[in-house]
């Protein structure tokens, strides 16, 4: 059993890699805690729900929005397509509620993004300065959600990014990936570099939206409403992040194909946003650290076996186990903090799968019909 200089050097290298690479992860960096603004101010708020045709989700979640316990004034504005009979029937059942107001997207609006037009119509219909935009597929944690959001809606902020996780019925990797991505994006916003969001949970000011012409320069894109809002209206250091559990929303599970298409759409949207270089670089560095670290362990382990350096082989195996344990513990802590219930033993393998998912998404995007990403005849 040989203990030479090369063995000592390579042993030091693998131990160093085992200690450093787990730090290259959004689960290690996490979000920093910022004090919630003090005071009992409850500003008037409009919750804007743009119907996506899922009348079942609207029927299930609308009562939770309408029955919020809130000391200030609030309204819920629902925007639907005129011909959506099922959704209209749902709204009729709640038409007696004084907090509810609904409006329709004109049937004649064929050559622009209907979702962006729907949001614009909802903003114009809103009576209040602060608007919280979300989707009928998303539901608040309880009846005090709006009350928990209120302290973030201050004069110092022009936009607030919230967290939205996936329901427990969603595939475990989808829930893992949702948080994994959200931690990058929410942390960028905390560092005054808001880029985009993967959560349908954004609050913004009506006056700023109208002053800067809403989605005017993005009307040709059929998707990306939340991304464009964050990227356009979150600049200037006036963005806040609400991620306490009382402010969370939960999105219904998506079918595999729908979720995959959503990831491809994110790829297209990102090409038209300002900034983002740092978050993309950070994501790439994290992936390089993870996978090159594993290749290093494998290579040194093979070299140690072929040259009968059993001490080096033992150190390499222990270093690999150490990095797996550290990454797993970091991931488990972050996942538990956001109430994402995933078996602990899957965390490391899901981290490895992020690269495979990124490559597959890139390939799907490259082979996609780019006309699918725009509203035709703009």
Short mmCIF file of C-alpha atoms in Angstrom, two decimals:
data_model
loop_
_atom_site.label_atom_id
_atom_site.label_comp_id
_atom_site.label_asym_id
_atom_site.label_seq_id
_atom_site.Cartn_x
_atom_site.Cartn_y
_atom_site.Cartn_z
CA UNK A 1 0.00 0.00 0.00
CA UNK A 2 1.85 3.08 -1.31
CA UNK A 3 1.72 6.54 0.30
CA UNK A 4 3.70 8.78 -2.03
CA UNK A 5 3.58 12.46 -2.96
CA UNK A 6 1.15 11.86 -5.84
CA UNK A 7 -1.22 9.99 -3.53
CA UNK A 8 -1.12 12.83 -1.01
CA UNK A 9 -1.72 15.49 -3.68
CA UNK A 10 -4.62 13.66 -5.33
CA UNK A 11 -6.14 12.84 -1.93
CA UNK A 12 -6.05 16.54 -1.04
CA UNK A 13 -7.66 17.41 -4.38
CA UNK A 14 -10.62 15.04 -3.98
CA UNK A 15 -11.21 16.10 -0.37
CA UNK A 16 -11.14 19.75 -1.41
CA UNK A 17 -13.59 19.06 -4.24
CA UNK A 18 -15.85 17.16 -1.86
CA UNK A 19 -16.00 20.17 0.46
CA UNK A 20 -16.31 22.90 -2.19
CA UNK A 21 -18.70 21.54 -4.83
CA UNK A 22 -21.73 21.19 -2.48
CA UNK A 23 -21.50 24.97 -2.01
CA UNK A 24 -22.14 25.41 -5.73
CA UNK A 25 -25.87 24.91 -5.45
CA UNK A 26 -28.96 27.12 -4.95
CA UNK A 27 -29.79 24.90 -1.98
CA UNK A 28 -26.61 26.02 -0.23
CA UNK A 29 -26.88 29.75 -1.02
CA UNK A 30 -30.58 30.03 -0.25
CA UNK A 31 -32.49 33.27 0.21
CA UNK A 32 -31.43 35.82 2.77
CA UNK A 33 -33.96 36.90 5.35
CA UNK A 34 -35.21 40.44 5.10
CA UNK A 35 -37.33 42.02 7.78
CA UNK A 36 -40.99 42.36 6.90
CA UNK A 37 -41.92 46.05 6.93
CA UNK A 38 -43.52 47.04 10.20
CA UNK A 39 -46.90 48.65 10.55
CA UNK A 40 -50.55 47.73 10.17
CA UNK A 41 -51.09 49.36 6.80
CA UNK A 42 -53.46 47.32 4.65
CA UNK A 43 -53.50 48.97 1.22
CA UNK A 44 -56.40 48.46 -1.17
CA UNK A 45 -55.54 45.47 -3.35
CA UNK A 46 -56.86 43.92 -6.55
CA UNK A 47 -56.30 40.21 -7.11
CA UNK A 48 -56.27 39.62 -10.86
CA UNK A 49 -57.12 36.14 -12.14
CA UNK A 50 -56.84 35.52 -15.88
CA UNK A 51 -58.86 32.45 -16.75
CA UNK A 52 -57.07 29.86 -18.88
CA UNK A 53 -60.24 27.96 -19.63
CA UNK A 54 -59.90 25.69 -16.59
CA UNK A 55 -63.32 26.35 -15.08
CA UNK A 56 -62.89 23.48 -12.62
CA UNK A 57 -59.84 25.10 -11.02
CA UNK A 58 -61.59 28.48 -10.98
CA UNK A 59 -64.64 26.98 -9.27
CA UNK A 60 -62.39 25.31 -6.70
CA UNK A 61 -60.11 28.25 -5.89
CA UNK A 62 -62.20 31.38 -6.44
CA UNK A 63 -63.99 31.03 -3.06
CA UNK A 64 -60.61 31.07 -1.29
CA UNK A 65 -59.77 34.44 -2.87
CA UNK A 66 -63.22 35.89 -2.24
CA UNK A 67 -63.23 34.92 1.46
CA UNK A 68 -59.86 36.41 2.39
CA UNK A 69 -59.74 37.87 5.90
CA UNK A 70 -58.50 41.36 5.12
CA UNK A 71 -59.00 44.57 7.05
CA UNK A 72 -58.51 46.76 3.99
CA UNK A 73 -60.44 46.98 0.76
CA UNK A 74 -59.87 44.27 -1.82
CA UNK A 75 -61.45 43.01 -4.99
CA UNK A 76 -61.02 39.96 -7.21
CA UNK A 77 -61.07 40.69 -10.92
CA UNK A 78 -61.53 37.68 -13.22
CA UNK A 79 -60.91 38.03 -16.95
CA UNK A 80 -62.28 35.35 -19.27
CA UNK A 81 -62.95 34.78 -22.95
CA UNK A 82 -66.44 35.73 -24.03
CA UNK A 83 -67.26 32.33 -25.48
CA UNK A 84 -66.15 30.35 -22.42
CA UNK A 85 -69.60 29.23 -21.28
CA UNK A 86 -68.37 26.93 -18.48
CA UNK A 87 -66.35 29.71 -16.89
CA UNK A 88 -69.25 32.14 -17.26
CA UNK A 89 -71.47 29.68 -15.40
CA UNK A 90 -68.95 29.48 -12.57
CA UNK A 91 -68.82 33.27 -12.29
CA UNK A 92 -72.60 33.47 -12.22
CA UNK A 93 -72.64 31.30 -9.10
CA UNK A 94 -70.45 33.85 -7.29
CA UNK A 95 -71.90 37.00 -8.87
CA UNK A 96 -73.55 38.00 -5.58
CA UNK A 97 -70.16 38.46 -3.89
CA UNK A 98 -69.33 42.18 -3.54
CA UNK A 99 -65.60 41.50 -3.93
CA UNK A 100 -65.99 39.93 -7.39
CA UNK A 101 -65.78 41.75 -10.69
CA UNK A 102 -65.35 40.09 -14.06
CA UNK A 103 -64.76 41.20 -17.60
CA UNK A 104 -64.21 39.57 -20.98
CA UNK A 105 -61.62 39.48 -23.74
CA UNK A 106 -63.29 40.58 -27.00
CA UNK A 107 -63.79 37.77 -29.48
CA UNK A 108 -62.34 40.01 -32.20
CA UNK A 109 -58.85 40.06 -30.61
CA UNK A 110 -57.23 37.42 -32.79
CA UNK A 111 -53.83 38.76 -33.72
CA UNK A 112 -52.17 39.40 -30.38
CA UNK A 113 -51.47 37.50 -27.19
CA UNK A 114 -54.85 36.97 -25.55
CA UNK A 115 -53.28 36.46 -22.14
CA UNK A 116 -51.45 39.81 -22.31
CA UNK A 117 -54.60 41.52 -23.54
CA UNK A 118 -56.58 39.88 -20.73
CA UNK A 119 -54.11 41.14 -18.14
CA UNK A 120 -54.23 44.63 -19.63
CA UNK A 121 -58.03 44.64 -19.52
CA UNK A 122 -57.92 43.42 -15.93
CA UNK A 123 -55.46 46.14 -14.95
CA UNK A 124 -57.66 48.80 -16.51
CA UNK A 125 -60.69 47.42 -14.68
CA UNK A 126 -58.88 47.32 -11.33
CA UNK A 127 -59.92 49.99 -8.84
CA UNK A 128 -56.76 49.74 -6.75
CA UNK A 129 -53.13 50.73 -7.19
CA UNK A 130 -51.65 47.40 -6.10
CA UNK A 131 -52.49 44.39 -8.27
CA UNK A 132 -51.56 40.81 -7.47
CA UNK A 133 -51.55 38.75 -10.64
CA UNK A 134 -51.97 35.00 -10.49
CA UNK A 135 -53.78 32.16 -12.22
CA UNK A 136 -56.99 30.29 -11.29
CA UNK A 137 -54.87 27.11 -11.10
CA UNK A 138 -53.09 28.61 -8.08
CA UNK A 139 -54.56 28.80 -4.59
CA UNK A 140 -53.50 30.62 -1.40
CA UNK A 141 -52.37 28.66 1.63
CA UNK A 142 -55.30 29.99 3.72
CA UNK A 143 -57.72 32.88 4.18
CA UNK A 144 -54.98 35.15 5.58
CA UNK A 145 -52.80 35.07 2.45
CA UNK A 146 -53.72 38.59 1.36
CA UNK A 147 -53.07 39.89 4.86
CA UNK A 148 -49.58 38.31 4.72
CA UNK A 149 -48.86 39.91 1.35
CA UNK A 150 -49.92 43.40 2.46
CA UNK A 151 -46.71 44.36 4.36
CA UNK A 152 -44.74 43.93 1.14
CA UNK A 153 -46.98 46.31 -0.80
CA UNK A 154 -45.29 49.50 0.38
CA UNK A 155 -44.35 52.86 -1.10
CA UNK A 156 -40.75 51.64 -1.38
CA UNK A 157 -41.64 48.86 -3.79
CA UNK A 158 -42.92 48.84 -7.34
CA UNK A 159 -43.01 45.06 -7.78
CA UNK A 160 -43.18 42.05 -5.46
CA UNK A 161 -42.25 38.52 -6.50
CA UNK A 162 -43.95 35.70 -4.60
CA UNK A 163 -43.30 31.98 -4.41
CA UNK A 164 -45.64 29.43 -5.97
CA UNK A 165 -44.96 25.74 -5.46
CA UNK A 166 -46.54 22.77 -7.18
CA UNK A 167 -49.21 20.65 -5.54
CA UNK A 168 -48.23 17.34 -3.94
CA UNK A 169 -49.99 15.55 -6.81
CA UNK A 170 -47.36 16.84 -9.24
CA UNK A 171 -44.46 14.59 -10.19
CA UNK A 172 -41.65 14.77 -7.60
CA UNK A 173 -39.08 15.99 -10.13
CA UNK A 174 -41.44 18.75 -11.27
CA UNK A 175 -41.79 19.96 -7.67
CA UNK A 176 -38.02 19.69 -7.17
CA UNK A 177 -37.28 21.60 -10.37
CA UNK A 178 -39.82 24.32 -9.51
CA UNK A 179 -38.04 25.14 -6.24
CA UNK A 180 -34.55 24.62 -7.70
CA UNK A 181 -35.28 27.25 -10.38
CA UNK A 182 -37.22 29.59 -8.09
CA UNK A 183 -34.29 29.84 -5.66
CA UNK A 184 -32.06 31.20 -8.42
CA UNK A 185 -34.64 33.73 -9.59
CA UNK A 186 -35.88 34.92 -6.20
CA UNK A 187 -32.32 35.36 -4.95
CA UNK A 188 -31.47 37.44 -8.03
CA UNK A 189 -34.42 39.67 -7.24
CA UNK A 190 -33.24 40.03 -3.64
CA UNK A 191 -29.88 41.16 -5.01
CA UNK A 192 -31.58 43.86 -7.12
CA UNK A 193 -31.18 41.88 -10.34
CA UNK A 194 -34.75 40.75 -11.13
CA UNK A 195 -34.63 38.72 -14.32
CA UNK A 196 -37.76 36.59 -14.63
CA UNK A 197 -39.94 34.28 -12.56
CA UNK A 198 -41.20 30.71 -12.81
CA UNK A 199 -43.98 31.43 -10.30
CA UNK A 200 -47.41 32.76 -11.26
CA UNK A 201 -47.38 35.15 -8.32
CA UNK A 202 -46.42 38.77 -9.01
CA UNK A 203 -47.67 42.03 -7.48
CA UNK A 204 -47.19 45.33 -9.31
CA UNK A 205 -48.48 48.88 -9.42
CA UNK A 206 -51.29 49.82 -11.79
CA UNK A 207 -49.86 53.33 -12.30
CA UNK A 208 -46.46 51.97 -13.40
CA UNK A 209 -48.06 49.45 -15.74
CA UNK A 210 -50.16 52.12 -17.42
CA UNK A 211 -47.35 54.70 -17.46
CA UNK A 212 -44.98 52.32 -19.24
CA UNK A 213 -47.60 51.05 -21.72
CA UNK A 214 -48.02 47.61 -20.22
CA UNK A 215 -46.91 44.82 -22.57
CA UNK A 216 -46.75 47.05 -25.65
CA UNK A 217 -43.34 45.84 -26.87
CA UNK A 218 -44.14 42.18 -26.10
CA UNK A 219 -47.56 41.79 -27.70
CA UNK A 220 -46.27 39.54 -30.47
CA UNK A 221 -45.20 36.86 -27.98
CA UNK A 222 -47.90 34.37 -27.07
CA UNK A 223 -46.34 33.57 -23.68
CA UNK A 224 -44.12 35.05 -20.96
CA UNK A 225 -46.46 37.49 -19.18
CA UNK A 226 -44.95 37.03 -15.72
CA UNK A 227 -41.40 37.09 -17.08
CA UNK A 228 -41.97 40.33 -18.96
CA UNK A 229 -43.61 41.94 -15.93
CA UNK A 230 -40.64 41.13 -13.70
CA UNK A 231 -38.06 42.11 -16.28
CA UNK A 232 -39.69 45.41 -17.24
CA UNK A 233 -41.16 46.65 -13.97
CA UNK A 234 -38.73 45.17 -11.46
CA UNK A 235 -35.76 47.37 -12.34
CA UNK A 236 -34.37 50.16 -10.18
CA UNK A 237 -33.93 48.31 -6.90
CA UNK A 238 -37.62 48.54 -6.01
CA UNK A 239 -38.40 44.82 -6.11
CA UNK A 240 -39.29 42.88 -2.98
CA UNK A 241 -39.53 39.12 -2.48
CA UNK A 242 -42.30 37.53 -0.41
CA UNK A 243 -41.44 33.96 0.46
CA UNK A 244 -42.74 33.39 3.99
CA UNK A 245 -45.01 30.35 4.06
CA UNK A 246 -48.09 32.51 4.70
CA UNK A 247 -47.56 34.23 1.32
CA UNK A 248 -47.18 31.07 -0.79
CA UNK A 249 -49.46 29.97 -3.56
CA UNK A 250 -49.81 26.37 -4.74
CA UNK A 251 -50.29 25.52 -8.40
CA UNK A 252 -52.21 22.47 -9.56
CA UNK A 253 -50.21 19.61 -11.02
CA UNK A 254 -49.56 19.72 -14.75
CA UNK A 255 -49.50 16.84 -17.21
CA UNK A 256 -46.01 15.84 -18.33
CA UNK A 257 -46.45 17.21 -21.84
CA UNK A 258 -47.84 20.51 -20.59
CA UNK A 259 -44.98 20.89 -18.13
CA UNK A 260 -42.38 20.12 -20.82
CA UNK A 261 -43.93 22.66 -23.17
CA UNK A 262 -43.87 25.23 -20.38
CA UNK A 263 -40.13 24.71 -19.94
CA UNK A 264 -39.59 25.17 -23.69
CA UNK A 265 -41.61 28.41 -23.59
CA UNK A 266 -39.39 29.65 -20.74
CA UNK A 267 -36.43 29.06 -23.04
CA UNK A 268 -37.91 31.28 -25.72
CA UNK A 269 -38.95 34.02 -23.29
CA UNK A 270 -35.47 34.23 -21.80
CA UNK A 271 -34.05 35.27 -25.18
CA UNK A 272 -36.03 38.51 -25.08
CA UNK A 273 -35.33 39.63 -21.52
CA UNK A 274 -32.73 42.10 -20.33
CA UNK A 275 -30.06 40.96 -17.90
CA UNK A 276 -29.95 37.36 -16.84
CA UNK A 277 -26.29 36.84 -17.71
CA UNK A 278 -25.31 36.33 -14.10
CA UNK A 279 -28.07 33.87 -13.22
CA UNK A 280 -27.36 31.84 -16.36
CA UNK A 281 -23.64 31.85 -15.57
CA UNK A 282 -24.29 30.83 -11.98
CA UNK A 283 -26.52 27.96 -13.09
CA UNK A 284 -23.86 26.78 -15.54
CA UNK A 285 -21.09 26.98 -12.93
CA UNK A 286 -23.19 24.96 -10.51
CA UNK A 287 -23.74 22.26 -13.10
CA UNK A 288 -20.08 22.20 -14.11
CA UNK A 289 -19.03 21.90 -10.47
CA UNK A 290 -21.43 19.00 -9.88
CA UNK A 291 -20.65 16.95 -12.97
CA UNK A 292 -16.95 17.69 -13.38
CA UNK A 293 -16.53 16.92 -9.69
CA UNK A 294 -18.10 13.51 -10.22
CA UNK A 295 -15.93 12.89 -13.28
CA UNK A 296 -12.88 13.83 -11.22
CA UNK A 297 -13.83 11.36 -8.50
CA UNK A 298 -14.41 8.65 -11.11
CA UNK A 299 -11.15 9.35 -12.94
CA UNK A 300 -9.00 9.42 -9.81
CA UNK A 301 -10.77 6.35 -8.46
CA UNK A 302 -10.00 4.39 -11.67
CA UNK A 303 -6.41 5.64 -11.64
CA UNK A 304 -6.02 4.59 -8.00
CA UNK A 305 -7.35 1.11 -8.73
CA UNK A 306 -5.16 0.59 -11.78
CA UNK A 307 -2.01 1.70 -9.90
CA UNK A 308 -2.88 -0.15 -6.68
CA UNK A 309 -3.05 3.10 -4.67
CA UNK A 310 -5.62 1.74 -2.25
CA UNK A 311 -5.32 4.61 0.19
CA UNK A 312 -6.14 7.04 -2.61
CA UNK A 313 -9.04 4.85 -3.73
CA UNK A 314 -10.44 4.81 -0.19
CA UNK A 315 -10.09 8.58 0.17
CA UNK A 316 -11.80 9.10 -3.20
CA UNK A 317 -14.75 6.88 -2.27
CA UNK A 318 -15.11 8.66 1.07
CA UNK A 319 -14.88 12.07 -0.66
CA UNK A 320 -17.64 11.10 -3.09
CA UNK A 321 -19.84 9.92 -0.21
CA UNK A 322 -19.10 13.17 1.62
CA UNK A 323 -20.19 15.36 -1.28
CA UNK A 324 -23.35 13.26 -1.77
CA UNK A 325 -24.23 13.57 1.93
CA UNK A 326 -23.57 17.32 2.02
CA UNK A 327 -25.62 17.97 -1.11
CA UNK A 328 -28.43 15.81 0.19
CA UNK A 329 -28.52 17.59 3.55
CA UNK A 330 -28.47 21.03 1.91
CA UNK A 331 -31.24 20.01 -0.45
CA UNK A 332 -33.37 18.45 2.27
CA UNK A 333 -33.16 21.58 4.40
CA UNK A 334 -34.23 23.83 1.52
CA UNK A 335 -37.00 21.48 0.38
CA UNK A 336 -38.40 21.21 3.90
CA UNK A 337 -38.27 24.99 4.30
CA UNK A 338 -40.61 25.27 1.31
CA UNK A 339 -42.68 22.23 2.26
CA UNK A 340 -41.64 20.22 -0.82
CA UNK A 341 -42.10 16.60 0.20
CA UNK A 342 -39.60 14.48 -1.71
CA UNK A 343 -37.83 11.33 -0.41
CA UNK A 344 -34.39 12.30 0.84
CA UNK A 345 -32.60 9.61 -1.17
CA UNK A 346 -33.86 11.14 -4.44
CA UNK A 347 -32.42 14.62 -3.91
CA UNK A 348 -28.90 13.95 -5.20
CA UNK A 349 -30.17 12.06 -8.24
CA UNK A 350 -32.61 14.87 -9.03
CA UNK A 351 -29.71 17.34 -8.90
CA UNK A 352 -27.90 15.17 -11.43
CA UNK A 353 -31.04 15.10 -13.58
CA UNK A 354 -31.17 18.90 -13.92
CA UNK A 355 -28.48 18.80 -16.63
CA UNK A 356 -30.31 16.09 -18.57
CA UNK A 357 -33.52 18.10 -18.34
CA UNK A 358 -31.72 21.26 -19.51
CA UNK A 359 -30.28 19.47 -22.54
CA UNK A 360 -33.62 17.89 -23.47
CA UNK A 361 -35.39 21.24 -23.13
CA UNK A 362 -32.78 22.85 -25.36
CA UNK A 363 -33.25 20.14 -28.00
CA UNK A 364 -37.04 20.45 -27.87
CA UNK A 365 -36.69 24.20 -28.29
CA UNK A 366 -34.31 23.88 -31.25
CA UNK A 367 -36.70 21.54 -33.06
CA UNK A 368 -39.87 23.45 -32.12
CA UNK A 369 -41.80 25.52 -34.62
CA UNK A 370 -40.83 29.06 -33.60
CA UNK A 371 -44.17 30.34 -34.88
CA UNK A 372 -45.73 28.65 -31.86
CA UNK A 373 -44.11 31.28 -29.66
CA UNK A 374 -45.67 34.29 -31.35
CA UNK A 375 -49.16 35.58 -32.07
CA UNK A 376 -49.44 35.37 -35.83
CA UNK A 377 -50.12 38.30 -38.15
CA UNK A 378 -48.98 40.91 -35.63
#
